[in-house]
mmCIF file of C-alpha atoms in Angstrom:
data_model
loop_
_atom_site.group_PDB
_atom_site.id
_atom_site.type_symbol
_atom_site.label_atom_id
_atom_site.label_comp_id
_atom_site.label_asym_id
_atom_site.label_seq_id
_atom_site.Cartn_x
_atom_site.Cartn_y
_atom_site.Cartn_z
ATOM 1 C CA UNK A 1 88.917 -7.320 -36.179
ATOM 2 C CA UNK A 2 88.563 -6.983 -32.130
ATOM 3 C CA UNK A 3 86.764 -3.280 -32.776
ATOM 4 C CA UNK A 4 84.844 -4.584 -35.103
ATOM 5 C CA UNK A 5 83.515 -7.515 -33.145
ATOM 6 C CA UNK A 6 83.271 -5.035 -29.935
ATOM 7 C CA UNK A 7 80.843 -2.411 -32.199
ATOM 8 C CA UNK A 8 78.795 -5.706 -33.696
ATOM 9 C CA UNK A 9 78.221 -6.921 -29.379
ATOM 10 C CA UNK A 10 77.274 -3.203 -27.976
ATOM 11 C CA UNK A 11 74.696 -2.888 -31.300
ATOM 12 C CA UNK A 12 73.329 -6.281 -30.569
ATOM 13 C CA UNK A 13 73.075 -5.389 -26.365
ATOM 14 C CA UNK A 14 71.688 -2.325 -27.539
ATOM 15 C CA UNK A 15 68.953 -4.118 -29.597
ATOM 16 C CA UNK A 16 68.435 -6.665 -27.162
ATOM 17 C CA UNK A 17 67.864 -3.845 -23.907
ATOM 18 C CA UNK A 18 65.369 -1.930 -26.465
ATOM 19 C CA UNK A 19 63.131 -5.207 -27.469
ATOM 20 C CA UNK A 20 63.168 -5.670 -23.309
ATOM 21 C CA UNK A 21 62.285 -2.169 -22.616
ATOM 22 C CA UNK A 22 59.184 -2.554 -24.838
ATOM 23 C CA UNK A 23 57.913 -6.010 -23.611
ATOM 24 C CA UNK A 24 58.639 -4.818 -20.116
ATOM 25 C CA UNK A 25 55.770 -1.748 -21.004
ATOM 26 C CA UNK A 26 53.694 -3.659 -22.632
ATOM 27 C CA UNK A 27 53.247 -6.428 -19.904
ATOM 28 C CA UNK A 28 52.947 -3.438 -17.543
ATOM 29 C CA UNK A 29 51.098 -1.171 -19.046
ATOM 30 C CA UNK A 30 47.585 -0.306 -17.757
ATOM 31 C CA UNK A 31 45.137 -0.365 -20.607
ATOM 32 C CA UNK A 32 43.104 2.671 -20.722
ATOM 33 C CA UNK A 33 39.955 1.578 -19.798
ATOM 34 C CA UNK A 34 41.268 -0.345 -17.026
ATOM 35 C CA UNK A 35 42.545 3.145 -15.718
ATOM 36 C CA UNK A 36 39.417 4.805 -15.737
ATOM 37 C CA UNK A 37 37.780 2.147 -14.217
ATOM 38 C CA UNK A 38 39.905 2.316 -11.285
ATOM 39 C CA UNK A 39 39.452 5.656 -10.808
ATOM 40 C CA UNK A 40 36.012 5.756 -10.801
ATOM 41 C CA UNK A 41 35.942 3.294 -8.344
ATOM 42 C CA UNK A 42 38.569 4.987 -5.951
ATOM 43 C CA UNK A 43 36.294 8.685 -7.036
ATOM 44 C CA UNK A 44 33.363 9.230 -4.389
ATOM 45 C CA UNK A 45 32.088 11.910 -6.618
ATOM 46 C CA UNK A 46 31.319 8.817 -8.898
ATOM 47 C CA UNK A 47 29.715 6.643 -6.036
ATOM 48 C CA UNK A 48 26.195 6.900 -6.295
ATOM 49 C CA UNK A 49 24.761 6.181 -3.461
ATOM 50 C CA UNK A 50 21.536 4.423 -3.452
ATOM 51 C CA UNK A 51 18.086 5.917 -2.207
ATOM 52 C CA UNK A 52 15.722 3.019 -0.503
ATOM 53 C CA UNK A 53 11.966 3.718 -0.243
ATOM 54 C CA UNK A 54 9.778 1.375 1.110
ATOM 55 C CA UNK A 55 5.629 1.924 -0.117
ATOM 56 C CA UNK A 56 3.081 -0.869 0.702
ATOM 57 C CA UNK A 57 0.516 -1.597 -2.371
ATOM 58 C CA UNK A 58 -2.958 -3.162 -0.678
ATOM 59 C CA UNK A 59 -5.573 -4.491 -3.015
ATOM 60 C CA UNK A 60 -8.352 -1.608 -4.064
ATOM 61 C CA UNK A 61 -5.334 1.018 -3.720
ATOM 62 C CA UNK A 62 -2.693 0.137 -5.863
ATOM 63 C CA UNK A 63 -3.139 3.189 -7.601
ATOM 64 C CA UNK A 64 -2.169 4.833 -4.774
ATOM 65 C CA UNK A 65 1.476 3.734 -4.559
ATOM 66 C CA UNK A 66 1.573 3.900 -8.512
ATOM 67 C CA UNK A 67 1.151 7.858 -8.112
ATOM 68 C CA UNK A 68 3.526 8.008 -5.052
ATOM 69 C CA UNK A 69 6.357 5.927 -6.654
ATOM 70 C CA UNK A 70 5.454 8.147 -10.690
ATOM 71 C CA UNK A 71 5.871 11.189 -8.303
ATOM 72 C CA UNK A 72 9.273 10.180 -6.780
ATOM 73 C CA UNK A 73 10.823 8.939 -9.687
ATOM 74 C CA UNK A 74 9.676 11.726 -11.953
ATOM 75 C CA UNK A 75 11.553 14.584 -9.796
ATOM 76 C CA UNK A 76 14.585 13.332 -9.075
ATOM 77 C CA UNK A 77 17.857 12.386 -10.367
ATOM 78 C CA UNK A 78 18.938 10.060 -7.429
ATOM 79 C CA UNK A 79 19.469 6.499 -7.666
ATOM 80 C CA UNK A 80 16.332 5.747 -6.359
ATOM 81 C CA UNK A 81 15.945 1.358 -5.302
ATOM 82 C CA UNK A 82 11.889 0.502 -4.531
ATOM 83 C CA UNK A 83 10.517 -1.874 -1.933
ATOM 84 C CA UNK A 84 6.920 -2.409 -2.518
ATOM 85 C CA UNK A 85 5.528 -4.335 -0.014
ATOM 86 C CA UNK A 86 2.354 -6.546 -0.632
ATOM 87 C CA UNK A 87 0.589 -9.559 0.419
ATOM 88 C CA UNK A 88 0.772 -12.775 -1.345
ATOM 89 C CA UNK A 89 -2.479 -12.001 -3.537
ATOM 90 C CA UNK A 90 -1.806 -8.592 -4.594
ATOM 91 C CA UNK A 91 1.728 -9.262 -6.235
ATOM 92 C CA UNK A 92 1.347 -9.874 -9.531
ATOM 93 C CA UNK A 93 -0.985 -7.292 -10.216
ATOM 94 C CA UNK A 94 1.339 -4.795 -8.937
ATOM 95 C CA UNK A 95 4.006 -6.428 -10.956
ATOM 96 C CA UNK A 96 2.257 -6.106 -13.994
ATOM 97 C CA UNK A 97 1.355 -2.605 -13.415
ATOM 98 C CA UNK A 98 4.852 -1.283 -13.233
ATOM 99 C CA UNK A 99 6.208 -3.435 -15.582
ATOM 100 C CA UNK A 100 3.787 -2.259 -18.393
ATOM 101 C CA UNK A 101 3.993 0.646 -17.811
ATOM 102 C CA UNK A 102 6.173 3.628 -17.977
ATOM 103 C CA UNK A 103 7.761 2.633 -14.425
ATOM 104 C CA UNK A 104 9.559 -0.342 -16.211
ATOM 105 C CA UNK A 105 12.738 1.943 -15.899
ATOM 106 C CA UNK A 106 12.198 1.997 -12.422
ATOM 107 C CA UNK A 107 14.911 -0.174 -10.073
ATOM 108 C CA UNK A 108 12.049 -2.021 -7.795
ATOM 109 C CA UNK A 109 11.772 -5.280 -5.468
ATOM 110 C CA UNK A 110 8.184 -6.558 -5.021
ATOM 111 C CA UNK A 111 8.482 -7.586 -0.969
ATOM 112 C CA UNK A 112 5.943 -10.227 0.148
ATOM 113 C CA UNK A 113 4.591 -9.160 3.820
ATOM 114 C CA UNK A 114 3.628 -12.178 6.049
ATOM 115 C CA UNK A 115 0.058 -10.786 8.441
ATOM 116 C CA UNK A 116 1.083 -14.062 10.627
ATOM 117 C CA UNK A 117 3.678 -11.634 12.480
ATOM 118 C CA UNK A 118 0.629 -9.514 13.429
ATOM 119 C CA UNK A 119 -1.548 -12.382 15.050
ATOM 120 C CA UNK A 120 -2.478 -12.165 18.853
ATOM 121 C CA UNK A 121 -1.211 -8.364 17.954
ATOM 122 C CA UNK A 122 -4.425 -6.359 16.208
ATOM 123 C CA UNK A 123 -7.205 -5.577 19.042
ATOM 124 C CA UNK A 124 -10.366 -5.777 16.298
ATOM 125 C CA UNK A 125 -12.117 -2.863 16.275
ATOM 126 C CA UNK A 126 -15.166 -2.739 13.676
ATOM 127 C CA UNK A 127 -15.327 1.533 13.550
ATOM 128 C CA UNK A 128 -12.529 2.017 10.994
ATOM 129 C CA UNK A 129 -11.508 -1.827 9.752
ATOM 130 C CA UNK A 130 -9.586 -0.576 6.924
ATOM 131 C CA UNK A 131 -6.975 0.883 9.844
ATOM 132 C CA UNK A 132 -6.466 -2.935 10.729
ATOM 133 C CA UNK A 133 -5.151 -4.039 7.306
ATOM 134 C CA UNK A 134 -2.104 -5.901 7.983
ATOM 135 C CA UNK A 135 -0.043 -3.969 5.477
ATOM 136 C CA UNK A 136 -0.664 -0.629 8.115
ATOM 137 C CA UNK A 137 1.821 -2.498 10.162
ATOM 138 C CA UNK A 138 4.830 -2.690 7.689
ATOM 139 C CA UNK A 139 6.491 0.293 9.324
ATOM 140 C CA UNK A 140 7.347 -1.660 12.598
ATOM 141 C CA UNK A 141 9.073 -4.284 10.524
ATOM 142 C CA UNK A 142 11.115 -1.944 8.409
ATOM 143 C CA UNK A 143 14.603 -4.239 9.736
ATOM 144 C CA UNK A 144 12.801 -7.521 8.722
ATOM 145 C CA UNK A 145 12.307 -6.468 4.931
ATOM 146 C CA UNK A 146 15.387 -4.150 4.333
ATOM 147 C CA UNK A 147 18.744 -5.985 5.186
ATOM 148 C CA UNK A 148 21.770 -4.310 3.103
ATOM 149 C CA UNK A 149 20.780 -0.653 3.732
ATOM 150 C CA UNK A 150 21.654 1.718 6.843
ATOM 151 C CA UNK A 151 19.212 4.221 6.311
ATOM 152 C CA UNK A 152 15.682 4.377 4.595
ATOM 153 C CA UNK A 153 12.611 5.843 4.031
ATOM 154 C CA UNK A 154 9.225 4.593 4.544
ATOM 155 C CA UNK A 155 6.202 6.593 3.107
ATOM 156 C CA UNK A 156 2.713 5.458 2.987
ATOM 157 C CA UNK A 157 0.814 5.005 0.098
ATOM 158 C CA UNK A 158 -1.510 8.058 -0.502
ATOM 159 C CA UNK A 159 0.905 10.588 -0.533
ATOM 160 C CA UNK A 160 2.767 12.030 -4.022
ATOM 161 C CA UNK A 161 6.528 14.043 -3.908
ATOM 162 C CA UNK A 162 6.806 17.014 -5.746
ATOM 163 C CA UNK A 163 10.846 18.086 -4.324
ATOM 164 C CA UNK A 164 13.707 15.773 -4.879
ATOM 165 C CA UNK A 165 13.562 12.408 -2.528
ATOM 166 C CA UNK A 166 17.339 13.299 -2.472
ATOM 167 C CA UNK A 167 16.481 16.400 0.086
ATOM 168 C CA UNK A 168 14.392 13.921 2.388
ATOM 169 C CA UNK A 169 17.071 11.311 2.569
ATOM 170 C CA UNK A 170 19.652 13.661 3.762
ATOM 171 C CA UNK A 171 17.400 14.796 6.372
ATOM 172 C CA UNK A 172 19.509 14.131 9.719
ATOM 173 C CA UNK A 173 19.181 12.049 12.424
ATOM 174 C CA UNK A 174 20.564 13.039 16.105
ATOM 175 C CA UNK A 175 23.565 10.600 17.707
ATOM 176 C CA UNK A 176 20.805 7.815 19.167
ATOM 177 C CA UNK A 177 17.888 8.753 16.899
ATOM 178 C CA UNK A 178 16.460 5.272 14.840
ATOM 179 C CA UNK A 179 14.063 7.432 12.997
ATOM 180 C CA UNK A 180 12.892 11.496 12.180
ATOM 181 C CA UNK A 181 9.037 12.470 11.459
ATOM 182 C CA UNK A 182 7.049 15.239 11.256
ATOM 183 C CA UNK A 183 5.676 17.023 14.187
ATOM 184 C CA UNK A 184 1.761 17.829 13.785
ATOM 185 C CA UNK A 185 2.342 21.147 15.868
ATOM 186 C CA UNK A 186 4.885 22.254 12.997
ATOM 187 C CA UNK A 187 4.164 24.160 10.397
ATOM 188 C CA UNK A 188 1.691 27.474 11.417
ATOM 189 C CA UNK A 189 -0.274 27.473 7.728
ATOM 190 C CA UNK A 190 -1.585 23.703 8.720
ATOM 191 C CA UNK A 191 -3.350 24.670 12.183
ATOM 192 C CA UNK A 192 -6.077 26.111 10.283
ATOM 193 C CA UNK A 193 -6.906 23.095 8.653
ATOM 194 C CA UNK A 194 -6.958 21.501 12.002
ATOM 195 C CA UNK A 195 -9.009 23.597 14.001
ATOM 196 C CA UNK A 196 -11.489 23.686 11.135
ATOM 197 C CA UNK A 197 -11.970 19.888 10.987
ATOM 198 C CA UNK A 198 -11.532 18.703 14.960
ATOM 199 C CA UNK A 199 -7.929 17.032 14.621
ATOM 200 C CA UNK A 200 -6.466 16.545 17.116
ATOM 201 C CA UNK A 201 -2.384 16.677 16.913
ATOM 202 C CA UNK A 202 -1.629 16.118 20.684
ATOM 203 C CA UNK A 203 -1.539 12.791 22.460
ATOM 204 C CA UNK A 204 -4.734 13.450 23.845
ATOM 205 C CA UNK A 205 -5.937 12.645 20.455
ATOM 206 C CA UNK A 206 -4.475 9.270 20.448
ATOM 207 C CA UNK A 207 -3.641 7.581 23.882
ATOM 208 C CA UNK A 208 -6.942 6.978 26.554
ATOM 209 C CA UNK A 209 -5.821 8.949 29.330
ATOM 210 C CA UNK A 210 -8.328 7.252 31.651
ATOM 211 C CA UNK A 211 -5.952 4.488 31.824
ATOM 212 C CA UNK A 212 -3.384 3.718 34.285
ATOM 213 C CA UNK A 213 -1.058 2.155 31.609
ATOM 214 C CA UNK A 214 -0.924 5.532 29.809
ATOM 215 C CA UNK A 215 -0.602 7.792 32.585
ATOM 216 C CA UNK A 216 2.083 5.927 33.995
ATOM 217 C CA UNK A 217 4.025 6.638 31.100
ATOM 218 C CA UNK A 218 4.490 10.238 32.282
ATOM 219 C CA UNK A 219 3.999 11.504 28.949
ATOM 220 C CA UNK A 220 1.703 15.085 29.032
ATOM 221 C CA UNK A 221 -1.697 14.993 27.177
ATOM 222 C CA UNK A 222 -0.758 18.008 25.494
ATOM 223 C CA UNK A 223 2.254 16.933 24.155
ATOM 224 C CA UNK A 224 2.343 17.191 20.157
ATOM 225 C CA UNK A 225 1.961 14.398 18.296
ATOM 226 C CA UNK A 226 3.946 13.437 15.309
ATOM 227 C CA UNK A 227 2.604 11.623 12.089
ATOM 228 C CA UNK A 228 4.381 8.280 10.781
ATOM 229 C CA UNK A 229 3.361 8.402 7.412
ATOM 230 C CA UNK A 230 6.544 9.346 6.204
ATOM 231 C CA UNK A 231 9.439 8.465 8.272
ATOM 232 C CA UNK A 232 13.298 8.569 7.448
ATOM 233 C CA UNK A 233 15.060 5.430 9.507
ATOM 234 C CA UNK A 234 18.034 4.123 10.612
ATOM 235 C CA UNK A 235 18.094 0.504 10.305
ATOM 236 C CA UNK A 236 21.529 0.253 12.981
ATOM 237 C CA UNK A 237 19.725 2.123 15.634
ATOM 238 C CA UNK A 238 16.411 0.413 14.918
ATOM 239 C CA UNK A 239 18.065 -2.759 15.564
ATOM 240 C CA UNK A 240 20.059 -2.062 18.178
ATOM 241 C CA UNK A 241 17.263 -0.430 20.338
ATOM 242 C CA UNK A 242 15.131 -3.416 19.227
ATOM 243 C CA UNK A 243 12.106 -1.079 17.922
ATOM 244 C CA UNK A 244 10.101 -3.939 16.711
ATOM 245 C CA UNK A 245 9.991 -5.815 19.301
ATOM 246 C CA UNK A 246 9.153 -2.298 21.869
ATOM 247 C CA UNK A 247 6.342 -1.526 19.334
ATOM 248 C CA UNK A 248 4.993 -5.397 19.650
ATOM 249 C CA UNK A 249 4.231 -4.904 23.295
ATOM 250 C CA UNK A 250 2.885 -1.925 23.020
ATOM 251 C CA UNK A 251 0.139 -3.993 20.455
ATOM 252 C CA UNK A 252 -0.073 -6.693 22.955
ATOM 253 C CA UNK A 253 -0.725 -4.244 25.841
ATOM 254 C CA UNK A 254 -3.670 -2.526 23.494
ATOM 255 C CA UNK A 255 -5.120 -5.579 22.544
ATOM 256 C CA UNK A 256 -4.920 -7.056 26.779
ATOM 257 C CA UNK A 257 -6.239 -3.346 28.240
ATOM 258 C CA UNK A 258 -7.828 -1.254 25.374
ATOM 259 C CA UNK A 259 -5.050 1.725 25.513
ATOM 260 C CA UNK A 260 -5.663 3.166 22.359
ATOM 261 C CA UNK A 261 -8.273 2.299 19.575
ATOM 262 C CA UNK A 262 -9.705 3.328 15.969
ATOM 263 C CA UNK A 263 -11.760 5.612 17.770
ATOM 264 C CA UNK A 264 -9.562 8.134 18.455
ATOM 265 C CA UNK A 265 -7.623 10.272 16.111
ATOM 266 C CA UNK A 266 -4.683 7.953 14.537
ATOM 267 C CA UNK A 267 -6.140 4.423 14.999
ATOM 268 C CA UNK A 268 -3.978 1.412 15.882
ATOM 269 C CA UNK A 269 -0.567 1.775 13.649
ATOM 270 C CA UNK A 270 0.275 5.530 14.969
ATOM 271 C CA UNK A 271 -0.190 4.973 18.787
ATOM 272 C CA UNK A 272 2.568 2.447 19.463
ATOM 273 C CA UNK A 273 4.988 4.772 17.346
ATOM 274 C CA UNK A 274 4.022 7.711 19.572
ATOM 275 C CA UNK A 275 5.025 5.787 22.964
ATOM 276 C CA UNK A 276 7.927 4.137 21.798
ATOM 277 C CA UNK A 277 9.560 7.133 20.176
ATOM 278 C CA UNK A 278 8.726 9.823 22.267
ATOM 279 C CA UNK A 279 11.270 12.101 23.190
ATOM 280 C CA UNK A 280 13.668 10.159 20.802
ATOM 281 C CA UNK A 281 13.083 11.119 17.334
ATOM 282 C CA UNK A 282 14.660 13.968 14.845
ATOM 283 C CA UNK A 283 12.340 16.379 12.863
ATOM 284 C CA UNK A 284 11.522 15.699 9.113
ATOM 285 C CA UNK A 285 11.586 19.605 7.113
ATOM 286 C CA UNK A 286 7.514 20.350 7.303
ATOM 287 C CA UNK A 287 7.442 20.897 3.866
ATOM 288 C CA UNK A 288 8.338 17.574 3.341
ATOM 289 C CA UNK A 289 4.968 16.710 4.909
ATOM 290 C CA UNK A 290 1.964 18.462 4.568
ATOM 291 C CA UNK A 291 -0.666 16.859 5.468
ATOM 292 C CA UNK A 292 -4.359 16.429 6.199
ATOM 293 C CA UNK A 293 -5.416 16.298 2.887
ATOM 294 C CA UNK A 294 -7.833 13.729 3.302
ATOM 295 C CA UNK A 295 -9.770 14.741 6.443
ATOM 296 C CA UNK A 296 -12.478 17.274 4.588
ATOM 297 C CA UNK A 297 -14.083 17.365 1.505
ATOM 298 C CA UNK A 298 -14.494 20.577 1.730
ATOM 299 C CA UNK A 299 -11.795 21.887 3.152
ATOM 300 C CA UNK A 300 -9.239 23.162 1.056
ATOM 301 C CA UNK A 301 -5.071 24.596 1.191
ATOM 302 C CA UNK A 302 -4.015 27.537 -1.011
ATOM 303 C CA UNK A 303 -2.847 26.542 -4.455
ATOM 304 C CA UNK A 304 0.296 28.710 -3.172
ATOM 305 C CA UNK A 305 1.379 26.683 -0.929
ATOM 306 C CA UNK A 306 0.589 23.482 -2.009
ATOM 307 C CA UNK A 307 2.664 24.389 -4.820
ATOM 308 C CA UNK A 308 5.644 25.108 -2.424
ATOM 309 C CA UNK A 309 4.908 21.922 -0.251
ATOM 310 C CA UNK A 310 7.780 19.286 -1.252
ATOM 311 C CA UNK A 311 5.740 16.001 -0.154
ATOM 312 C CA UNK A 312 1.192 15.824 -0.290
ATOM 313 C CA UNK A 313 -0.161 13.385 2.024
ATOM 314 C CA UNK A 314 -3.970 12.325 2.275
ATOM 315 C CA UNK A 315 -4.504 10.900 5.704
ATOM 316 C CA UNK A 316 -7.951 10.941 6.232
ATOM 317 C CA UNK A 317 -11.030 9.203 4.954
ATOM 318 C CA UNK A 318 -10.976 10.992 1.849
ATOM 319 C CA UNK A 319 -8.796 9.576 -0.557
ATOM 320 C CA UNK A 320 -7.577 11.464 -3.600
ATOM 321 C CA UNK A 321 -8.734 8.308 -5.930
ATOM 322 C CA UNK A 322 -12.104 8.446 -4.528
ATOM 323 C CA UNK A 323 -14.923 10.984 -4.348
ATOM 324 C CA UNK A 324 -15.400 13.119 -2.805
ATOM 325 C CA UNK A 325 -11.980 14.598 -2.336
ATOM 326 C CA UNK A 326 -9.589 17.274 -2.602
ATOM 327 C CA UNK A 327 -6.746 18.892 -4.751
ATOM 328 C CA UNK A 328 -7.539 15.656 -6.761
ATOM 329 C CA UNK A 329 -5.727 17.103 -10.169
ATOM 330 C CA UNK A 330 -2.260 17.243 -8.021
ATOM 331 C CA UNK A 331 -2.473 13.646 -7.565
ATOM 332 C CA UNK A 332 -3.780 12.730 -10.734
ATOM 333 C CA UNK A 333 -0.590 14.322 -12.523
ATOM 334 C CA UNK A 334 0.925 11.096 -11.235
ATOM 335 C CA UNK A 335 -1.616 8.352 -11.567
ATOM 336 C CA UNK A 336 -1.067 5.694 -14.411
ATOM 337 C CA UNK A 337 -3.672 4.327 -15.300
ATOM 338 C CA UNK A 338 -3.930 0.726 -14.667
ATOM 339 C CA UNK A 339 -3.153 -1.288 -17.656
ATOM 340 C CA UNK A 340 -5.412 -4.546 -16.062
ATOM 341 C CA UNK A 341 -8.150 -1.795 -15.417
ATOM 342 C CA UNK A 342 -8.916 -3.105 -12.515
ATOM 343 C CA UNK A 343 -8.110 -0.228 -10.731
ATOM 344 C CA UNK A 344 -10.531 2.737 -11.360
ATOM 345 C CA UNK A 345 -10.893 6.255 -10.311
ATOM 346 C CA UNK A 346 -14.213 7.351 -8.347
ATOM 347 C CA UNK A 347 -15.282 10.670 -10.232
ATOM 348 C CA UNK A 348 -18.475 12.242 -10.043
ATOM 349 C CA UNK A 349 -19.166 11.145 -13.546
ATOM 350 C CA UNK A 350 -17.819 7.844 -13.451
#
């Protein structure tokens, strides 16, 4: 009987040890899904990181960040995140735009810009009013709207992207640098276009020299210029050299002595910019800017190399939604039509 009862106990140890060996796995045992989760997580190739671009929308050019935003989104690939950045009355229009229209797949956040920050700031000046429209000014206050991300890039609105945003948000910026632009003495194929219509692209152009203020600053009239248009910031160094507040006295001086006005070449929003960051700024890839577009009606680029340029911009007076104008069909590639239609083109037969 004792063998017996001895073969009966290791059978029923056995059985017991196998029913704990498989609740033991299953209580333990990652579920599949649960796996790949965490390895996507732990995976940087699957960390996507995200792309912030900041575009104002004023009333009577709405259509002009529609095209810019139509342009970015339709070349790239990146995880691109919108701030458009309006006043109070434009909002729901621009709203409504994007989100009846194809853009609805966008990722946006429709930013509400206070002008009370500006006041005491804006020296009026009645030559070129439209320069004085608060949302001209967003640029200083890049910190103020964009909390959660370290780098970013601002573009104004009358410009379209024909590369991948991607390329300009890996642009880098030098150990102490809070922000890269474009130089206006870079790229050869542009000076044409300047000599032909009286820019100027030095600091001539933009700072009165007659003034003690700006000679003091020891900062050569002949020095280029740069163009902030499109800018690619970082928010740490921004903060931490307290931009804002260096480009706020800079207004304040203007609007107390008259340093810089509308008059000259860049108006009132470029000029602080070009004191504050002078010596202290990385370069943007000049075909990631080409600019001038807007300056001449009758001045024209080579379909070539407008082809080749990554980024259009149409600073100027001559706006590619009004007439006359330029190389109007490259922006109009972009342009949705407003679904309100209160925003119309100018054509010659409109």
């Amino acid at each position: 009987i004792l063998p017996f009862v001895s073969v009966n106990q290791i059978l029923l140890l056995l059985l017991v040890l196998t029913v704990c060996a498989i609740l033991y796995n299953k209580v333990h045992q990652v579920p599949p899904a649960l796996k790949n989760e965490t390895v996507d997580l732990e995976s940087p190739e699957e960390m996507e990181e995200e792309i912030p671009v900041v575009i104002c929308a004023a009333a009577g050019r709405m259509g002009a960040a529609i095209a810019a935003i139509s342009s970015i989104y339709s070349n790239t690939e990146a995880n691109v995140f919108f701030y458009i950045v309006g006043l109070k009355n434009t909002i729901p229009h621009i709203r409504k735009w994007i989100e009846n229209s194809k853009l609805k797949e966008i990722k946006f956040k429709v930013v509400e810009f206070n002008p009370m920050v500006l006041k005491g700031k804006i020296r009026q000046d009645a030559s070129r009013p439209e320069l004085l429209q608060p949302l001209n000014f967003v640029r200083f206050y890049l910190p103020l709207l964009i909390q959660k991300h370290e780098k970013v890039i601002y573009l104004d609105d009358d410009v379209i992207v024909q590369g991948d945003i991607q390329e300009l948000y890996d642009t880098k910026l030098a150990p102490g640098h809070a922000a890269a632009f474009s130089d206006d003495c870079d790229l050869p194929s542009t000076h044409e276009m300047v000599r032909s219509v009286g820019m100027q692209n030095t600091y001539m152009g933009f700072l009165d020299y007659r003034k003690q203020t700006i000679r003091d600053l020891g900062i050569s009239p002949s020095t280029c210029s740069f163009n902030p248009g499109v800018i690619v910031a970082n928010m740490t160094e921004w903060k931490h050299q307290r931009i804002t507040k260096q480009l706020e006295k800079w207004m304040q001086r203007n609007v107390e002595e008259n340093l810089y006005s509308s008059t000259l070449g860049g108006g009132v929003a470029t000029s602080p910019m070009l004191i504050v960051f002078h010596g202290k700024y990385s370069a943007i890839n000049p075909m990631w800017h080409i600019r001038h577009l807007g300056w001449s009606p009758d001045t024209r680029y080579s379909e070539h190399f407008l082809q080749e340029a990554k980024l259009l911009h149409w600073n100027g007076r001559y706006k590619p939604w009004d007439y006359p104008s330029v190389h109007t069909d490259l922006w109009e590639n972009w342009f949705i039509p407003d679904p309100s239609g209160k925003f119309k083109l100018t054509r010659p037969d409109s």
